[in-house]
Coordinates of C-alpha atoms in Angstrom, one line a residue:
M1 CA -77.4 71.7 -19.4
A2 CA -77.3 72.4 -23.1
L3 CA -79.9 70.6 -25.2
T4 CA -79.3 69.3 -28.8
G5 CA -81.4 67.5 -31.4
R6 CA -84.9 66.4 -30.7
A7 CA -84.8 67.4 -27.0
A8 CA -83.9 71.0 -27.8
L9 CA -86.8 71.1 -30.4
L10 CA -89.3 69.7 -27.9
A11 CA -88.2 72.2 -25.2
A12 CA -88.5 75.1 -27.7
L13 CA -92.0 74.2 -28.6
G14 CA -93.3 74.1 -25.1
S15 CA -92.5 74.6 -21.5
L16 CA -90.9 71.3 -21.0
P17 CA -88.6 70.4 -18.1
V18 CA -84.9 70.3 -19.1
G19 CA -83.7 66.7 -18.9
I20 CA -84.6 63.3 -20.3
W21 CA -88.2 63.1 -21.6
E22 CA -89.7 60.2 -23.4
P23 CA -92.3 61.4 -25.9
S24 CA -95.5 59.5 -26.4
W25 CA -98.8 60.4 -28.0
T26 CA -100.5 60.8 -24.6
G27 CA -97.7 63.0 -23.2
I28 CA -97.5 65.2 -26.3
L29 CA -101.2 66.0 -26.3
A30 CA -101.2 66.6 -22.6
V31 CA -98.2 68.8 -22.4
N32 CA -98.4 71.2 -25.3
A33 CA -100.7 71.6 -28.2
P34 CA -98.0 73.3 -30.5
L35 CA -95.8 70.2 -29.9
A36 CA -98.7 68.0 -31.0
V37 CA -99.2 70.0 -34.1
A38 CA -95.4 69.8 -34.9
C39 CA -95.4 66.1 -34.5
A40 CA -98.5 65.7 -36.7
C41 CA -97.0 67.9 -39.4
D42 CA -93.7 65.9 -39.2
F43 CA -95.7 62.7 -39.6
A44 CA -97.7 64.1 -42.5
L45 CA -94.5 65.4 -44.3
A46 CA -92.8 62.0 -44.2
A47 CA -92.8 60.4 -47.6
P48 CA -95.2 57.5 -48.0
V49 CA -93.6 54.1 -48.0
R50 CA -96.1 52.0 -49.8
R51 CA -95.8 53.9 -53.1
L52 CA -92.0 53.4 -53.3
G53 CA -90.7 51.3 -56.2
L54 CA -88.0 48.8 -55.5
T55 CA -85.9 46.9 -58.1
R56 CA -82.8 44.8 -57.7
S57 CA -79.7 44.1 -59.8
G58 CA -76.2 42.7 -59.2
D59 CA -74.5 39.4 -58.7
T60 CA -76.4 36.2 -59.1
S61 CA -73.7 33.8 -58.1
V62 CA -70.6 33.8 -55.9
R63 CA -68.0 31.3 -54.8
L64 CA -68.1 30.4 -51.1
G65 CA -65.7 32.8 -49.3
D66 CA -66.0 35.6 -51.8
T67 CA -68.3 38.6 -51.8
A68 CA -71.4 39.4 -53.9
D69 CA -72.9 42.9 -54.4
V70 CA -76.6 43.2 -54.8
T71 CA -77.9 46.7 -55.7
L72 CA -81.4 47.9 -54.6
T73 CA -82.8 50.8 -56.6
I74 CA -85.4 52.9 -54.7
T75 CA -87.8 55.1 -56.7
N76 CA -89.7 57.9 -54.9
P77 CA -92.8 58.8 -57.0
S78 CA -94.3 61.1 -54.4
R79 CA -94.0 64.9 -54.1
R80 CA -92.2 64.6 -50.8
P81 CA -88.6 63.8 -50.3
L82 CA -87.8 60.5 -48.7
R83 CA -85.5 60.5 -45.6
A84 CA -85.2 56.9 -44.6
R85 CA -83.5 54.1 -42.9
L86 CA -83.6 50.8 -44.8
R87 CA -83.0 47.2 -43.8
D88 CA -82.3 44.8 -46.6
A89 CA -83.0 41.4 -45.0
W90 CA -81.2 38.2 -46.1
P91 CA -80.7 34.8 -44.4
P92 CA -78.2 34.8 -41.5
S93 CA -75.7 32.7 -43.5
S94 CA -75.4 35.5 -46.0
W95 CA -72.8 37.3 -43.9
Q96 CA -69.9 36.5 -41.6
P97 CA -71.1 36.3 -38.0
G98 CA -71.4 39.8 -36.4
T99 CA -71.5 41.8 -39.6
E100 CA -75.2 41.7 -40.5
T101 CA -76.1 44.9 -38.7
T102 CA -73.6 47.0 -40.6
A103 CA -74.0 45.2 -44.0
S104 CA -77.8 45.2 -44.2
R105 CA -78.8 48.6 -42.9
H106 CA -78.6 51.8 -45.0
R107 CA -79.5 55.5 -44.7
L108 CA -80.7 57.3 -47.8
T109 CA -82.4 60.4 -49.1
V110 CA -84.4 60.3 -52.3
P111 CA -85.7 63.7 -53.6
A112 CA -89.3 63.7 -54.9
G113 CA -89.6 62.0 -58.3
E114 CA -86.1 60.6 -58.3
R115 CA -84.3 57.4 -57.5
R116 CA -81.3 56.3 -55.6
R117 CA -79.3 53.1 -55.2
V118 CA -77.9 51.3 -52.2
T119 CA -75.6 48.2 -52.4
T120 CA -75.7 45.3 -50.0
R121 CA -72.5 43.3 -49.8
L122 CA -73.0 39.6 -49.0
R123 CA -70.3 37.2 -47.8
P124 CA -72.0 33.9 -47.5
T125 CA -70.8 31.2 -45.1
R126 CA -72.7 28.2 -46.7
R127 CA -73.3 26.8 -50.1
G128 CA -76.7 26.9 -51.8
D129 CA -79.3 29.5 -52.8
R130 CA -79.6 32.6 -50.7
Q131 CA -82.9 34.4 -51.3
A132 CA -83.6 38.0 -50.3
D133 CA -86.2 38.5 -47.6
R134 CA -88.3 41.7 -47.1
V135 CA -87.0 45.2 -47.4
T136 CA -88.1 47.3 -44.4
I137 CA -88.1 51.1 -44.9
R138 CA -88.7 53.7 -42.2
S139 CA -89.5 57.1 -43.6
Y140 CA -88.9 60.2 -41.4
G141 CA -90.4 63.6 -41.5
P142 CA -88.1 66.7 -41.6
L143 CA -88.0 67.0 -37.8
G144 CA -87.3 63.4 -37.3
L145 CA -90.0 63.1 -34.6
F146 CA -92.2 60.4 -36.2
A147 CA -91.9 58.0 -39.1
R148 CA -93.9 55.9 -41.4
Q149 CA -92.7 52.3 -41.8
G150 CA -93.5 49.6 -44.3
T151 CA -92.1 46.5 -46.0
H152 CA -91.6 45.6 -49.7
K153 CA -90.8 42.3 -51.4
A154 CA -87.9 42.6 -53.8
P155 CA -87.1 39.0 -54.8
W156 CA -83.5 38.1 -55.7
T157 CA -81.4 34.9 -55.5
V158 CA -77.7 34.5 -55.1
R159 CA -76.3 31.0 -55.7
V160 CA -73.3 30.2 -53.5
L161 CA -71.0 27.9 -55.4
P162 CA -68.4 25.5 -54.0
P163 CA -65.1 27.3 -53.4
F164 CA -62.9 24.9 -55.5
T165 CA -59.8 25.5 -53.4
S166 CA -58.0 22.5 -55.0
R167 CA -57.7 24.4 -58.3
K168 CA -54.2 25.5 -57.1
H169 CA -53.1 21.9 -57.8
L170 CA -54.3 22.0 -61.4
P171 CA -51.1 23.4 -63.1
S172 CA -48.9 20.6 -61.7
K173 CA -51.4 17.9 -62.6
L174 CA -51.7 19.3 -66.1
A175 CA -47.9 19.2 -66.5
R176 CA -47.9 15.6 -65.6
L177 CA -50.8 15.0 -68.1
R178 CA -48.7 16.7 -70.8
E179 CA -45.9 14.2 -70.1
L180 CA -48.3 11.3 -70.4
D181 CA -49.9 12.7 -73.5
G182 CA -46.5 12.9 -75.3
R183 CA -46.3 16.7 -75.4
T184 CA -42.9 16.4 -73.6
S185 CA -40.2 13.8 -73.8
V186 CA -42.0 11.0 -71.8
L187 CA -44.3 8.6 -73.6
T188 CA -46.0 5.6 -72.1
R189 CA -47.0 2.1 -73.1
G190 CA -50.2 0.3 -72.1
E191 CA -53.1 -1.8 -73.4
G192 CA -55.4 1.3 -73.3
T193 CA -53.1 3.6 -75.3
E194 CA -52.9 4.8 -78.9
F195 CA -49.9 4.5 -81.2
D196 CA -48.1 7.9 -81.6
S197 CA -44.9 7.6 -83.6
L198 CA -41.5 5.8 -84.0
R199 CA -38.2 6.8 -82.5
E200 CA -34.8 5.4 -82.0
Y201 CA -34.3 2.9 -79.1
V202 CA -32.5 4.1 -76.0
P203 CA -31.4 1.9 -73.1
G204 CA -34.2 1.4 -70.6
D205 CA -37.0 1.3 -73.2
D206 CA -39.5 -1.6 -73.0
T207 CA -38.4 -4.2 -75.5
R208 CA -42.0 -5.0 -76.2
S209 CA -42.2 -1.6 -77.9
I210 CA -39.6 -2.5 -80.5
D211 CA -41.0 -2.3 -84.1
W212 CA -39.1 -5.1 -85.8
R213 CA -40.4 -4.3 -89.3
A214 CA -39.2 -0.7 -89.0
T215 CA -35.9 -1.9 -87.5
A216 CA -35.3 -4.2 -90.5
R217 CA -35.7 -1.2 -92.9
Q218 CA -33.1 0.9 -91.1
S219 CA -29.7 0.6 -89.4
T220 CA -31.0 1.5 -85.9
V221 CA -33.5 -0.2 -83.6
A222 CA -36.9 1.6 -83.8
V223 CA -39.5 1.6 -81.0
R224 CA -43.1 2.6 -81.0
T225 CA -44.2 5.5 -78.7
W226 CA -47.7 5.6 -77.3
R227 CA -50.0 8.1 -75.8
P228 CA -53.0 7.7 -73.6
E229 CA -56.4 7.3 -75.3
R230 CA -58.7 10.2 -75.3
D231 CA -62.5 10.4 -75.2
R232 CA -62.8 8.0 -72.2
H233 CA -65.9 8.3 -70.1
I234 CA -65.7 9.2 -66.4
L235 CA -68.7 9.1 -64.0
L236 CA -68.2 11.0 -60.7
V237 CA -70.6 9.5 -58.1
L238 CA -71.2 11.6 -55.0
D239 CA -72.6 9.7 -52.0
T240 CA -74.9 12.3 -50.3
G241 CA -76.1 9.9 -47.6
R242 CA -75.7 10.2 -43.9
T243 CA -71.9 9.4 -43.9
S244 CA -71.3 12.5 -46.0
A245 CA -72.8 14.7 -43.2
G246 CA -69.9 13.9 -40.8
R247 CA -67.8 17.0 -40.2
V248 CA -64.1 16.9 -40.7
G249 CA -62.6 20.1 -39.5
D250 CA -64.9 23.0 -40.4
A251 CA -66.9 21.4 -43.2
P252 CA -68.9 18.2 -44.0
R253 CA -67.2 15.3 -45.8
L254 CA -69.4 16.1 -48.8
D255 CA -67.7 19.4 -49.3
A256 CA -64.2 17.8 -49.4
S257 CA -65.5 15.2 -51.9
M258 CA -66.9 17.9 -54.1
D259 CA -63.6 19.7 -54.2
A260 CA -61.8 16.6 -55.2
A261 CA -64.4 15.8 -57.9
L262 CA -64.0 19.3 -59.4
L263 CA -60.2 19.0 -59.6
L264 CA -60.6 15.6 -61.3
A265 CA -63.3 16.9 -63.7
A266 CA -61.0 19.9 -64.7
L267 CA -58.1 17.6 -65.3
A268 CA -60.0 14.9 -67.2
S269 CA -61.8 17.4 -69.4
R270 CA -58.3 18.9 -70.4
A271 CA -57.3 15.3 -71.2
G272 CA -60.1 15.0 -73.7
D273 CA -62.2 12.7 -71.5
R274 CA -66.0 13.0 -71.0
V275 CA -67.1 13.7 -67.5
D276 CA -70.6 13.2 -66.0
L277 CA -71.8 13.6 -62.4
L278 CA -74.3 11.6 -60.3
A279 CA -75.3 12.6 -56.8
Y280 CA -77.3 9.9 -55.0
D281 CA -78.4 8.6 -51.6
R282 CA -81.9 7.0 -52.0
K283 CA -82.7 8.9 -55.1
V284 CA -80.9 11.0 -57.6
R285 CA -80.0 14.4 -56.2
A286 CA -78.1 15.8 -59.2
L287 CA -77.3 14.5 -62.6
V288 CA -75.0 16.2 -65.2
Q289 CA -74.5 14.5 -68.5
G290 CA -73.3 15.2 -72.0
R291 CA -71.5 18.5 -71.4
T292 CA -68.7 19.7 -73.6
A293 CA -65.2 20.2 -72.3
G294 CA -65.7 23.9 -71.9
D295 CA -69.1 23.6 -70.2
V296 CA -68.5 20.7 -67.9
L297 CA -66.9 22.5 -65.0
P298 CA -69.5 25.3 -64.7
S299 CA -72.3 22.7 -65.0
L300 CA -70.8 20.6 -62.2
V301 CA -70.2 23.6 -59.9
N302 CA -73.8 24.8 -60.4
A303 CA -75.2 21.3 -59.7
M304 CA -73.1 20.9 -56.6
A305 CA -74.1 24.3 -55.2
T306 CA -77.4 23.2 -53.7
L307 CA -76.4 19.7 -52.6
E308 CA -76.7 18.9 -48.9
P309 CA -76.1 15.7 -47.0
E310 CA -79.2 13.7 -46.4
L311 CA -79.6 11.9 -43.0
V312 CA -80.5 8.6 -44.6
E313 CA -78.6 5.4 -45.3
T314 CA -77.4 5.3 -48.9
D315 CA -79.1 2.6 -51.0
A316 CA -76.1 0.9 -52.5
R317 CA -78.2 -1.2 -54.9
G318 CA -80.1 1.8 -56.2
L319 CA -76.8 3.7 -56.6
T320 CA -75.2 0.8 -58.5
A321 CA -78.3 0.4 -60.8
T322 CA -78.4 4.1 -61.5
A323 CA -74.7 4.3 -62.2
L324 CA -75.0 1.4 -64.7
R325 CA -77.8 3.0 -66.5
T326 CA -75.9 6.3 -66.7
S327 CA -72.7 4.5 -68.0
P328 CA -73.8 1.7 -70.4
R329 CA -70.3 1.5 -71.9
R330 CA -67.0 0.9 -70.2
S331 CA -66.1 3.8 -68.0
L332 CA -64.1 4.9 -65.0
I333 CA -66.5 5.2 -62.1
V334 CA -65.3 7.3 -59.3
L335 CA -67.2 6.7 -56.0
L336 CA -66.7 9.5 -53.5
T337 CA -68.1 7.8 -50.4
S338 CA -67.2 6.7 -46.9
L339 CA -64.7 3.9 -45.9
D340 CA -66.7 3.1 -42.8
T341 CA -66.9 -0.7 -42.3
A342 CA -70.7 -1.1 -42.0
P343 CA -71.8 0.8 -45.1
I344 CA -69.1 -0.9 -47.3
E345 CA -69.6 -4.5 -46.1
E346 CA -73.4 -4.4 -45.8
G347 CA -74.1 -2.1 -48.7
L348 CA -71.5 -1.8 -51.4
L349 CA -69.6 -5.1 -51.4
P350 CA -72.6 -7.3 -52.2
V351 CA -73.2 -5.3 -55.4
L352 CA -69.7 -4.2 -56.2
S353 CA -69.1 -7.0 -58.8
Q354 CA -71.9 -5.5 -61.0
L355 CA -69.7 -2.4 -61.4
T356 CA -66.2 -4.0 -61.6
Q357 CA -67.3 -6.5 -64.3
R358 CA -68.0 -3.8 -66.7
H359 CA -66.1 -0.7 -65.4
T360 CA -62.9 0.4 -63.8
V361 CA -63.8 1.5 -60.2
L362 CA -62.0 4.1 -58.1
L363 CA -63.2 4.8 -54.6
A364 CA -62.1 8.0 -52.8
S365 CA -62.8 8.7 -49.1
V366 CA -62.2 11.6 -46.8
A367 CA -60.1 10.6 -43.8
D368 CA -60.2 12.5 -40.5
P369 CA -56.8 14.1 -39.6
H370 CA -57.8 14.2 -36.0
I371 CA -57.7 10.3 -35.9
T372 CA -54.0 10.5 -37.0
E373 CA -53.3 13.0 -34.3
M374 CA -55.0 10.9 -31.7
A375 CA -53.0 7.8 -32.7
A376 CA -49.7 9.6 -32.2
A377 CA -50.8 11.1 -28.8
R378 CA -49.0 10.0 -25.6
G379 CA -48.2 11.5 -22.2
N380 CA -51.1 10.6 -19.9
T381 CA -53.8 7.9 -19.5
D382 CA -56.5 9.7 -21.5
A383 CA -54.1 10.2 -24.4
V384 CA -53.1 6.5 -24.4
Y385 CA -56.8 5.4 -24.5
E386 CA -57.4 7.9 -27.3
A387 CA -54.4 6.5 -29.2
A388 CA -55.7 3.0 -28.8
A389 CA -59.2 3.9 -30.1
A390 CA -57.6 5.8 -33.0
A391 CA -55.4 2.8 -33.9
Q392 CA -58.4 0.5 -33.9
A393 CA -60.3 2.9 -36.2
Q394 CA -57.4 3.1 -38.6
S395 CA -57.1 -0.7 -38.6
E396 CA -60.7 -1.2 -39.5
R397 CA -60.4 1.4 -42.2
H398 CA -57.3 -0.3 -43.7
R399 CA -59.0 -3.7 -43.6
T400 CA -62.0 -2.3 -45.4
A401 CA -59.8 -0.7 -48.1
E402 CA -58.0 -4.0 -48.5
Q403 CA -61.3 -5.8 -49.1
L404 CA -62.1 -3.3 -51.9
R405 CA -58.7 -3.8 -53.5
R406 CA -59.2 -7.5 -53.6
H407 CA -62.3 -6.8 -55.7
G408 CA -60.2 -4.8 -58.2
V409 CA -61.1 -1.3 -56.8
T410 CA -58.5 1.4 -56.6
V411 CA -58.8 3.1 -53.2
V412 CA -57.8 6.7 -52.3
D413 CA -58.0 7.5 -48.6
A414 CA -56.7 10.9 -47.7
T415 CA -57.4 13.9 -45.5
P416 CA -59.5 16.8 -46.9
D417 CA -56.5 18.9 -47.9
D418 CA -54.8 15.9 -49.6
L419 CA -57.8 14.1 -51.1
A420 CA -58.1 16.2 -54.3
P421 CA -54.4 15.9 -55.5
A422 CA -54.3 12.2 -54.4
L423 CA -57.4 11.5 -56.5
A424 CA -55.9 13.3 -59.5
D425 CA -52.7 11.3 -59.1
A426 CA -54.7 8.1 -59.1
Y427 CA -56.5 9.1 -62.3
L428 CA -53.2 9.9 -64.0
A429 CA -51.7 6.6 -62.8
L430 CA -54.7 4.7 -64.3
K431 CA -54.3 6.6 -67.5
A432 CA -50.5 5.9 -67.6
A433 CA -51.1 2.2 -67.1
G434 CA -53.7 2.1 -69.9
R435 CA -56.5 1.1 -67.6
L436 CA -59.0 3.7 -68.9

């Protein structure tokens, strides 16, 4: 039987039986003194771990679903070369399941007095801040029989941002916005619009837009064109209470609300409107105010990154009072919350008039597509019962939405994939109607 590696070396150093042999300090000293000396020398020649210098560099932020590279620089100040295995520990959610072992472990050799770099590639599965844990280094001697091991702290934080998957809808919404803004052939008329110019009347124009004085000065009928007002204020209110923790598909409702809020913020900032953010349950979790058009989206993304649903009932009175303090002038308040009957009837409806008297209110809610599938299911007894339960849930949801509409609230109720474009369309409709 041919021997290779450590077994061959051990057999060469002493009269050892050929086969599997597990070395230990007791066995080594008892079997052969030269072997013990070799092991001791191997241990002594391993580079010390405590004297190593570790520094980090690389990415500090990444969108959820993308990869981030964090580089670790290892400096060996000793006179012995470092032959090591290294484990760069991060929280489990820093990698896709099953990839941590290959992504966090490295082999390296650092000559005496030199430095080397290793790169750890992260692919986070959750939003928030991911902080590096300890770096464990095992330094081997030239024979590979024994090793020194130690840990170092090399702090580093990577912020995992919301993915903003709805940005694919932005070009189409901007095209619609350009139509409303008069950059193409379509111009609108409403009480919240600004006068733009005069043009000749064509069949189908609103007769209320005819400028009779201008018509009297020329041989054709002249009509006024209008464009939506700019510099309107929009307050995005994220409900981070217990209802936002409910999972729809693979993510909490809060994540779908964030995605819709980001698309609306990007669209409104392009329209020249001012956008603020308030995240609230029983206290303020995030507040973004006074950002310029170019800075508003990065600020919102950064503020949303660390938000998590809180398992508490949202204080509707506190939310309303905070929203009114944040928006003292007339604004569009966009509530991204649940349409569940109890939180609306017991919490929001009693204080809703405080918002609607001063502001335009738009409520957006994430619907569960599984309920729609259940309502359409047939074929056996269980499916029929599920369809009845789903129909009852849909009926309650529609009734709650109708109550809000009677109070002057615009309601958007859509599945996670459809919520962002539906909310953007509702904003454009309000702008076209001159209600902002």
